[in-house]
Short mmCIF file of C-alpha atoms in Angstrom, two decimals:
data_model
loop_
_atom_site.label_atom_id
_atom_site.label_comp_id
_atom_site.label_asym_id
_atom_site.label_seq_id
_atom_site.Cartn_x
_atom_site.Cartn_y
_atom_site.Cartn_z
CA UNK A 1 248.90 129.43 26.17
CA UNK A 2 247.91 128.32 22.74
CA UNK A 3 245.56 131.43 21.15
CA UNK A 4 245.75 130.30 17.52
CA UNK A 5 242.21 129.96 16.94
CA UNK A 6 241.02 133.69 17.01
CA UNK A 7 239.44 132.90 13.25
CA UNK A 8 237.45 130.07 14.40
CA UNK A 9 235.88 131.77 17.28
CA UNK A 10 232.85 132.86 15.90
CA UNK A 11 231.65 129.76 13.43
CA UNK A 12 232.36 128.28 16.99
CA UNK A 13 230.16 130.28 18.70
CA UNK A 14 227.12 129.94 16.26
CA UNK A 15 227.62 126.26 16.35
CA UNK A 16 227.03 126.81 20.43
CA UNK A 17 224.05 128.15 19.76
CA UNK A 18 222.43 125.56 17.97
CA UNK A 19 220.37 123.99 20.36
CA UNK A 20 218.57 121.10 19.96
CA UNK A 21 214.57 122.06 20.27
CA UNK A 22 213.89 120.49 23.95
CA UNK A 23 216.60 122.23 25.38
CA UNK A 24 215.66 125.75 27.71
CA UNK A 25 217.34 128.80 26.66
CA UNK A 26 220.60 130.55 27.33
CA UNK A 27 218.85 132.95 30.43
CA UNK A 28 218.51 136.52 29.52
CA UNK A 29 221.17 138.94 31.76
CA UNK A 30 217.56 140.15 33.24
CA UNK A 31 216.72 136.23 34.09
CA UNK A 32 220.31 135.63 35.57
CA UNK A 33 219.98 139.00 37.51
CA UNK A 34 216.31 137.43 38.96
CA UNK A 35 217.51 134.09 39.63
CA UNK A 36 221.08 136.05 41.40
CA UNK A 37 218.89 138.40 43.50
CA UNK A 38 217.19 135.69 45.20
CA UNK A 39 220.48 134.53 46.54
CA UNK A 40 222.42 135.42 49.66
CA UNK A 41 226.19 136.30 49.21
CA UNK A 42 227.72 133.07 48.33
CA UNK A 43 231.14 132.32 49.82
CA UNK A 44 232.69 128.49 50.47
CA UNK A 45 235.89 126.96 48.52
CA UNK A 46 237.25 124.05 46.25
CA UNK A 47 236.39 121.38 48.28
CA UNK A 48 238.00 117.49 47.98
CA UNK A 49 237.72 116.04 51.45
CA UNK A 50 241.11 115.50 53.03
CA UNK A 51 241.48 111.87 52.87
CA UNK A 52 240.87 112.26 48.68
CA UNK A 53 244.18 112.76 46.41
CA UNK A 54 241.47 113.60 43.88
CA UNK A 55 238.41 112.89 42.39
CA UNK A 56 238.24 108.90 41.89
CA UNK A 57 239.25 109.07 45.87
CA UNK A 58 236.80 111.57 46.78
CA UNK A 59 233.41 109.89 44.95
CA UNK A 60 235.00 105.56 44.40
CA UNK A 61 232.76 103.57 46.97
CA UNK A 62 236.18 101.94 48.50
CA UNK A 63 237.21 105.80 49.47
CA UNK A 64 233.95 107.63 49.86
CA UNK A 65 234.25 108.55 53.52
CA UNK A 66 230.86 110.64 54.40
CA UNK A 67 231.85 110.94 58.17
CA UNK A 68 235.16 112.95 57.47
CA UNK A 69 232.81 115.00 54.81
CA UNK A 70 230.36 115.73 57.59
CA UNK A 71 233.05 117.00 59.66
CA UNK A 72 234.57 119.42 57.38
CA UNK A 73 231.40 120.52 56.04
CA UNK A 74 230.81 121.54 59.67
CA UNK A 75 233.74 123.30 60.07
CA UNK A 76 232.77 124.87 57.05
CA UNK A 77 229.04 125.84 58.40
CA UNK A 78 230.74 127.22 61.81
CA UNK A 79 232.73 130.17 59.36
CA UNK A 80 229.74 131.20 57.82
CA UNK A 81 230.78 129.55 54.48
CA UNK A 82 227.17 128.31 52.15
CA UNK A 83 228.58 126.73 49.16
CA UNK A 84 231.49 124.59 47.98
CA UNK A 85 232.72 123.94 44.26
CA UNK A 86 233.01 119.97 43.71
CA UNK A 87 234.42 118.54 40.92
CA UNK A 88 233.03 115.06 39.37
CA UNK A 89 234.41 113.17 36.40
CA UNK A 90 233.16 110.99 33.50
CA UNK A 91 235.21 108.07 34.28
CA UNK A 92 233.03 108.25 37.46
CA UNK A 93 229.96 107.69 35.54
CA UNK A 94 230.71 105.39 33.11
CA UNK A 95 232.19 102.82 35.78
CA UNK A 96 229.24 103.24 37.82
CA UNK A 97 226.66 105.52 36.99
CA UNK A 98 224.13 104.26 39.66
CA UNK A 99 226.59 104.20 42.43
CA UNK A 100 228.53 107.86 41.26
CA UNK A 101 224.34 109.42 41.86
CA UNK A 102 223.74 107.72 44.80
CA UNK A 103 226.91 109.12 46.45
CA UNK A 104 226.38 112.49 45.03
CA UNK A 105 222.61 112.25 47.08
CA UNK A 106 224.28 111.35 50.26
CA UNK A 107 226.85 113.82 49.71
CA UNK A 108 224.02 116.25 49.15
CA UNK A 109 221.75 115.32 52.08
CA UNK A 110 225.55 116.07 53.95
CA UNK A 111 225.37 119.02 52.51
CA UNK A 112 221.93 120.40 53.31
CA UNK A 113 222.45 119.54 56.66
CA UNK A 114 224.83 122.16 57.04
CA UNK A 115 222.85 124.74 54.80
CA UNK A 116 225.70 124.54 51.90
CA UNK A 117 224.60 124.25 48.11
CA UNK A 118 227.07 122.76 45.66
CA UNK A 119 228.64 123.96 42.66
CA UNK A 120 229.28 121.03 40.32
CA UNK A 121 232.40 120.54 38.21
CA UNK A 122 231.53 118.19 35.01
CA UNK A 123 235.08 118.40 33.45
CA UNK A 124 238.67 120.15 33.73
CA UNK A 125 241.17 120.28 31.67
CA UNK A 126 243.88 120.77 34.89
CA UNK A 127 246.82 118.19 35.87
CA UNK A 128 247.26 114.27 34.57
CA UNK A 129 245.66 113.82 31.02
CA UNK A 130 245.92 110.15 31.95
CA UNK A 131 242.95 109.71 34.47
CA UNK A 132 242.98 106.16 35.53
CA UNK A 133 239.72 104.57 38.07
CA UNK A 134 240.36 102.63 40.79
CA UNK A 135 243.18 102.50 43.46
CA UNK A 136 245.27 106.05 43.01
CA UNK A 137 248.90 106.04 43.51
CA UNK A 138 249.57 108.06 46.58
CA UNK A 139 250.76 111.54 46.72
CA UNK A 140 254.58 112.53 45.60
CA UNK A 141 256.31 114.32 48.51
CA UNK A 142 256.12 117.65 48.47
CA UNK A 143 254.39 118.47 45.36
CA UNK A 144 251.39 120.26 44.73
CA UNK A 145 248.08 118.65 43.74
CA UNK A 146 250.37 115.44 42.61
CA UNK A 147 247.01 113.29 42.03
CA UNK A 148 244.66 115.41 40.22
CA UNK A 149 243.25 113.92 36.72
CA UNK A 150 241.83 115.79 34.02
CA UNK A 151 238.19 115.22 32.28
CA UNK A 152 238.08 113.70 29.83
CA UNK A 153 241.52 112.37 29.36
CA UNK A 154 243.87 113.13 26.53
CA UNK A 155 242.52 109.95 24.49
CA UNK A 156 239.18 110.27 24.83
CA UNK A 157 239.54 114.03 24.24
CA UNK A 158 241.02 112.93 20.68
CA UNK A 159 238.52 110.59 19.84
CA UNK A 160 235.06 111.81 18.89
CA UNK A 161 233.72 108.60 18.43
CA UNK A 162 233.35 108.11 22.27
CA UNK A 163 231.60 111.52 22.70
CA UNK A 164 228.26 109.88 22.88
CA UNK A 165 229.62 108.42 26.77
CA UNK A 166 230.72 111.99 27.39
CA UNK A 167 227.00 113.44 26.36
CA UNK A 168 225.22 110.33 28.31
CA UNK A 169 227.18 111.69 31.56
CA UNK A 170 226.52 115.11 31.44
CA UNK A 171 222.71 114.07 30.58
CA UNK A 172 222.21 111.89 32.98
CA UNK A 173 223.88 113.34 36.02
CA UNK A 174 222.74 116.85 35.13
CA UNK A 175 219.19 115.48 34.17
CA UNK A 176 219.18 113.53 37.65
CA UNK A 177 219.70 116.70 40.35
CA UNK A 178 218.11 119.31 37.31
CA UNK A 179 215.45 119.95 40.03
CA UNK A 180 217.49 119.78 43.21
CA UNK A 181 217.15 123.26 45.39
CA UNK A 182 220.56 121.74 47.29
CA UNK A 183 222.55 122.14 43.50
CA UNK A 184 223.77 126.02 43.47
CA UNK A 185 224.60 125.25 39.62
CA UNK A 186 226.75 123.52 37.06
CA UNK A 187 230.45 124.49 35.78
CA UNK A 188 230.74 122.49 33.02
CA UNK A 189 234.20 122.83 32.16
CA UNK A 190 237.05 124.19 34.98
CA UNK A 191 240.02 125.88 32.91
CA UNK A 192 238.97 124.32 29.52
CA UNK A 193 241.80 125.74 27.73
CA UNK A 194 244.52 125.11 30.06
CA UNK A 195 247.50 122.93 28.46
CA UNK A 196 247.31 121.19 31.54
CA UNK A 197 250.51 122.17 33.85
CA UNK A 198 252.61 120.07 36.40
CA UNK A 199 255.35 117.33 34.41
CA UNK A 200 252.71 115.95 32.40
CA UNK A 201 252.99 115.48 28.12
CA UNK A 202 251.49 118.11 26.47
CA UNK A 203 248.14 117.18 24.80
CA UNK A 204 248.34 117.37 21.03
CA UNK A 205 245.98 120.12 19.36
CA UNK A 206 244.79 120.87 23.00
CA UNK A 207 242.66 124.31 22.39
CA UNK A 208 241.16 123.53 19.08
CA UNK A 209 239.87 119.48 20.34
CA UNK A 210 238.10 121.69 23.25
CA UNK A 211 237.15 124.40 21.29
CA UNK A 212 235.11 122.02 19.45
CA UNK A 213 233.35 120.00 22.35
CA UNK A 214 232.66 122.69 25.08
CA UNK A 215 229.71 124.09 22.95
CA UNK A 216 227.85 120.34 22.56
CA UNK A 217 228.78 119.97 26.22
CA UNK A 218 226.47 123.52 27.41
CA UNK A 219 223.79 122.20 24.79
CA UNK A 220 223.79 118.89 26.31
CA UNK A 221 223.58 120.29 30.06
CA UNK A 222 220.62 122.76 28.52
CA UNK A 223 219.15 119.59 26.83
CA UNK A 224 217.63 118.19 30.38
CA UNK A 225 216.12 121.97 31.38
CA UNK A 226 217.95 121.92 35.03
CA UNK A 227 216.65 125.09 36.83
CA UNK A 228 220.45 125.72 38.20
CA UNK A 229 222.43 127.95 35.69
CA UNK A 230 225.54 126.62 33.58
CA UNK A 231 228.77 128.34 33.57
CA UNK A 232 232.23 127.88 32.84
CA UNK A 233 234.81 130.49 34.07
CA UNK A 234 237.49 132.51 32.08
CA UNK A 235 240.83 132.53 33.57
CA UNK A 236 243.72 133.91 31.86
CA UNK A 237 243.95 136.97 29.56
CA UNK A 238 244.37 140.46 30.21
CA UNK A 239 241.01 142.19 28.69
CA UNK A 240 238.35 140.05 29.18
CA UNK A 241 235.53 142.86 27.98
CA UNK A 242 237.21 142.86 24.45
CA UNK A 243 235.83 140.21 21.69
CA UNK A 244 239.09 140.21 19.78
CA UNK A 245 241.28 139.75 22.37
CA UNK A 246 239.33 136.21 23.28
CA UNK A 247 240.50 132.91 22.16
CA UNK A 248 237.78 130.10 20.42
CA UNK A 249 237.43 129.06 24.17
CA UNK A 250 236.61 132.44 25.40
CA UNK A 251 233.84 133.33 23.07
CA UNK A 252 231.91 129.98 23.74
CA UNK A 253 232.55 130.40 27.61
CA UNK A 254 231.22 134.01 28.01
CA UNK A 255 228.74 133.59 25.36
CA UNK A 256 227.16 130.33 26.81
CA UNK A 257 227.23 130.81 30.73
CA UNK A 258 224.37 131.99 32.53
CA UNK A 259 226.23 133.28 34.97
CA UNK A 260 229.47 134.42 34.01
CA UNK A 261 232.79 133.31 36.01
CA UNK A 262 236.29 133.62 36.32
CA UNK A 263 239.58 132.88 38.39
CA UNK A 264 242.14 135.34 39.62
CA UNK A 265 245.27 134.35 41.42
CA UNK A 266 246.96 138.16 42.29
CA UNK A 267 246.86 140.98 44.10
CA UNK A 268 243.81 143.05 45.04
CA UNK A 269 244.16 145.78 42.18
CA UNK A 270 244.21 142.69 39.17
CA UNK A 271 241.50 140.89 41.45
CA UNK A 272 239.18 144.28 40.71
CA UNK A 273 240.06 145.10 37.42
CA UNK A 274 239.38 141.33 35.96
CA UNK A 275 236.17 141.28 38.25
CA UNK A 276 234.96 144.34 36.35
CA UNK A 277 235.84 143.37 32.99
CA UNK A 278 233.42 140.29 33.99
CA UNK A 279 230.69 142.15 35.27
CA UNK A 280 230.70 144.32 31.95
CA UNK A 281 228.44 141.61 30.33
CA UNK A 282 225.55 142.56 32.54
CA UNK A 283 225.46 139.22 34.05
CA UNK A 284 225.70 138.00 37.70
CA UNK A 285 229.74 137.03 38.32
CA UNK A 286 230.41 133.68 40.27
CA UNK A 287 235.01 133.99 41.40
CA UNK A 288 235.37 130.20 41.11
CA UNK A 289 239.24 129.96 42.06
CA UNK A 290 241.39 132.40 44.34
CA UNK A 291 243.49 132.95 47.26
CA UNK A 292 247.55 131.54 47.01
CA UNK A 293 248.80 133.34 49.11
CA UNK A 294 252.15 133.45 47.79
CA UNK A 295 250.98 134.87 44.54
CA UNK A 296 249.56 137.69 46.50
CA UNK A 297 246.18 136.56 45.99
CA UNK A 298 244.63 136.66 50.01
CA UNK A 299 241.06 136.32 51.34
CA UNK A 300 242.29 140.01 53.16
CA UNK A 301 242.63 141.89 49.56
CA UNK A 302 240.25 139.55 48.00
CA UNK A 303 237.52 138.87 49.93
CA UNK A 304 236.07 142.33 50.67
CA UNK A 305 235.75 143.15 47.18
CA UNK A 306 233.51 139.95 46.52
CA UNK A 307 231.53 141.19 49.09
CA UNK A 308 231.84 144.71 47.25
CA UNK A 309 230.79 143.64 44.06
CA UNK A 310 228.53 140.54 45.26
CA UNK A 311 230.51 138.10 43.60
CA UNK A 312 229.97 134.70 45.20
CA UNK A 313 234.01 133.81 46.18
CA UNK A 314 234.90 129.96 46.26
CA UNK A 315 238.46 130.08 47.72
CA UNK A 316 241.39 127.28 46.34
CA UNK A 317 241.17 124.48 48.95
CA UNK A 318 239.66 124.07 52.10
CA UNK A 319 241.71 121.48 54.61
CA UNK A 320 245.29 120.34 54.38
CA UNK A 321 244.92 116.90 52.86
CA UNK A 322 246.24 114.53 50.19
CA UNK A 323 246.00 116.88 47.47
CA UNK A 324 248.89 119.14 48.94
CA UNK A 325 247.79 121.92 47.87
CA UNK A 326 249.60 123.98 50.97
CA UNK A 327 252.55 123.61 48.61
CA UNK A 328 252.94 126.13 46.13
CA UNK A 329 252.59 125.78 42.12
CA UNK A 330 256.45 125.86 41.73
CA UNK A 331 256.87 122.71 43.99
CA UNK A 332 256.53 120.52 40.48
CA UNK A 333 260.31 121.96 40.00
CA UNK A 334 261.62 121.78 43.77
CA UNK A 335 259.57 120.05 45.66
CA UNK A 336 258.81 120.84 49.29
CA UNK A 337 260.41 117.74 50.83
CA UNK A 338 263.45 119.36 53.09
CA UNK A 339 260.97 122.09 54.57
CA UNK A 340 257.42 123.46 54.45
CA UNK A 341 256.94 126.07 52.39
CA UNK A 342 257.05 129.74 54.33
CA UNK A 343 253.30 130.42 53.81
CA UNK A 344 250.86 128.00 52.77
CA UNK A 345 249.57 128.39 49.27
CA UNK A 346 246.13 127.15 49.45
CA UNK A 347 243.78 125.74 52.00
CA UNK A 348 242.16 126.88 55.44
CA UNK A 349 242.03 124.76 57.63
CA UNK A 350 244.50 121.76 58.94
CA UNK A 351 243.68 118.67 59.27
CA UNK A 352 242.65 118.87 62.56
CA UNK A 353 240.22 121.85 61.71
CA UNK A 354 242.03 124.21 63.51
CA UNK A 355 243.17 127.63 61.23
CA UNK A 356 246.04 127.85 59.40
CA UNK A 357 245.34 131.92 59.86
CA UNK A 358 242.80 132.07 62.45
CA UNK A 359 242.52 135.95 61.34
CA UNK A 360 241.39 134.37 57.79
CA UNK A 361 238.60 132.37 59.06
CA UNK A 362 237.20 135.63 61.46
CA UNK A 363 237.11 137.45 57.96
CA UNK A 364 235.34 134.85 56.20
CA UNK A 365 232.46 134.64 59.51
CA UNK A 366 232.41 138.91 60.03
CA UNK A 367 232.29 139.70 56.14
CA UNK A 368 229.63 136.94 55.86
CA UNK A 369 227.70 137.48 59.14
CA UNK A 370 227.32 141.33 57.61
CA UNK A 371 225.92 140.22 54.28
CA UNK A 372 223.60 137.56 55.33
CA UNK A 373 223.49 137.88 59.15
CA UNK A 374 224.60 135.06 61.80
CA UNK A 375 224.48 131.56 60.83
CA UNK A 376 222.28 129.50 63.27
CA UNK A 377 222.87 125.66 63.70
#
């Protein structure tokens, strides 16, 4: 991963702070602890429904499918699960801004109804830097995630003079559900400084182009004074307690969340030891990614240690779909197309909403049943 912008970190992290003189604060650790104490233990997953390769086929009117959402969402409700991670994208917005906030209502109402609050991704630097709207080409064979699209593209990443359409999304649809008891929060940016991964072209001066929007992007989400707290989740690095071991990225993440988060894809003992290092800011901890199994990251060594610590967990995946992601990272070099892979990566739940593990899924109701007693329908 690109870390040559140590020097720039903290002239980045001042210009972060500017903000503009209608925005509400940065919450104090005390507020975030107030606001995190008022919450139940918060466990759900990634979701995408399983008919969407990605986001354009989760949220495009054409694809939208609110029944098979229902369904899932139930499944969901019947574990014990309360929240779900959902990720959005500009291209969304700027095609149809009316339409994009009327679906996220509906998918809302969907929501409530099963007494699950939703995490909201704004943008994510993950996958194809070439998002394209519209009809998405289906998914290749055996390959992991084969359809995802990052936000904003590489193009309009490089070009600052279309910022102003990336600041009128994330004031608008922020502004619009600012109030909204059924939105848990907002992550504004998923894996900002991730090159991108999969076969895709690298994009040019990656790091520093993000580096350099991520702090406008928390002002503008401030700007609108939702109630819900902003975040955006550290993810790779080995001491995330130490300033100088931070890249540009970092510092503007764990300086501008409310509540901090992070991912961890390993075993138990790494799962801890990051998890600490993020509670040493004195702030409430949201684990926005975990669990491939393969990598040794399980809701068995995972899981309890949320529940330890009170982290709210959101899993990778949550039914075998389009996106794939059953198949492991590796299958953009072999793909999975003789045979399945040994274990599943990701995901819960197959498509028919029966367990892939049904020992998972009686963790994931017992662990949650003890910290916020037996959900009722």
């Amino acid at each position: 991963m690109n870390r040559f912008l140590l020097l720039a970190g903290a002239a980045l992290v001042t210009f972060a702070g500017a903000l503009p003189a209608d925005a509400r604060d940065l919450w104090t650790p005390a507020q975030a602890k107030t606001w995190y104490g008022k919450q139940p233990w918060m466990v759900g997953a990634n979701y995408n429904n399983r008919g969407a390769i990605n986001q354009f086929e989760m949220w495009q009117p054409e694809t939208f499918n609110p029944q098979q959402i229902d369904q899932e969402l139930g499944w969901a409700e019947d574990m014990g699960m309360n929240v779900m991670r959902v990720y959005l994208h500009n291209m969304l917005w700027e095609n149809d801004a009316a339409g994009l906030k009327q679906r996220m209502d509906q998918f809302l109402q969907i929501a409530d109804k099963h007494h699950i609050r939703i995490l909201f991704v704004l943008f994510d630097s993950c996958w194809d830097p070439n998002p394209v709207a519209g009809p998405q080409r289906p998914p290749i064979p055996g390959v992991h995630n084969s359809g995802w699209m990052q936000s904003p593209g590489a193009a309009r990443l490089a070009d600052a003079s279309q910022y102003d359409k990336l600041e009128g999304y994330v004031k608008d649809v922020v502004g619009t559900f600012a109030n909204d008891k059924r939105v848990l929060g907002w992550d504004v940016w998923n894996e900002p400084n991730n090159g991108g991964g999969g076969n895709y072209p690298a994009t040019p001066n990656k790091t520093a182009l993000v580096a350099g929007l991520l702090g406008q992007v928390f002002d503008w989400a401030r700007s609108v004074d939702p109630v819900q707290p902003l975040t955006s989740g550290v993810w790779i690095g080995e001491h995330w307690d130490k300033a100088e071991t931070l890249d540009a990225v970092e510092r503007i993440q764990l300086s501008q969340s409310d509540i901090n988060s992070f991912h961890d894809y390993n075993w138990p003992e790494q799962f801890e030891t990051r998890a600490k290092q993020v509670l040493s800011y004195g702030r409430p901890v949201f684990c926005t990614e975990y669990m491939a199994r393969g990598n040794g990251s399980t809701f068995d060594g995972s899981l309890p240690l949320g529940k330890q610590y009170k982290i709210a967990m959101f899993n990778w995946g949550f039914v075998d779909g389009k996106s794939q992601t059953r198949m492991p990272w590796d299958s953009w070099k072999k793909p999975y197309t003789y045979e399945e892979p040994t274990i599943w990566f990701h995901d819960v739940l197959r498509a028919d909403g029966t367990p892939y593990r049904k020992a998972e899924t009686d963790l994931i109701k017992r662990l949650t049943a003890e910290a916020n007693g037996p959900r009722r329908r």
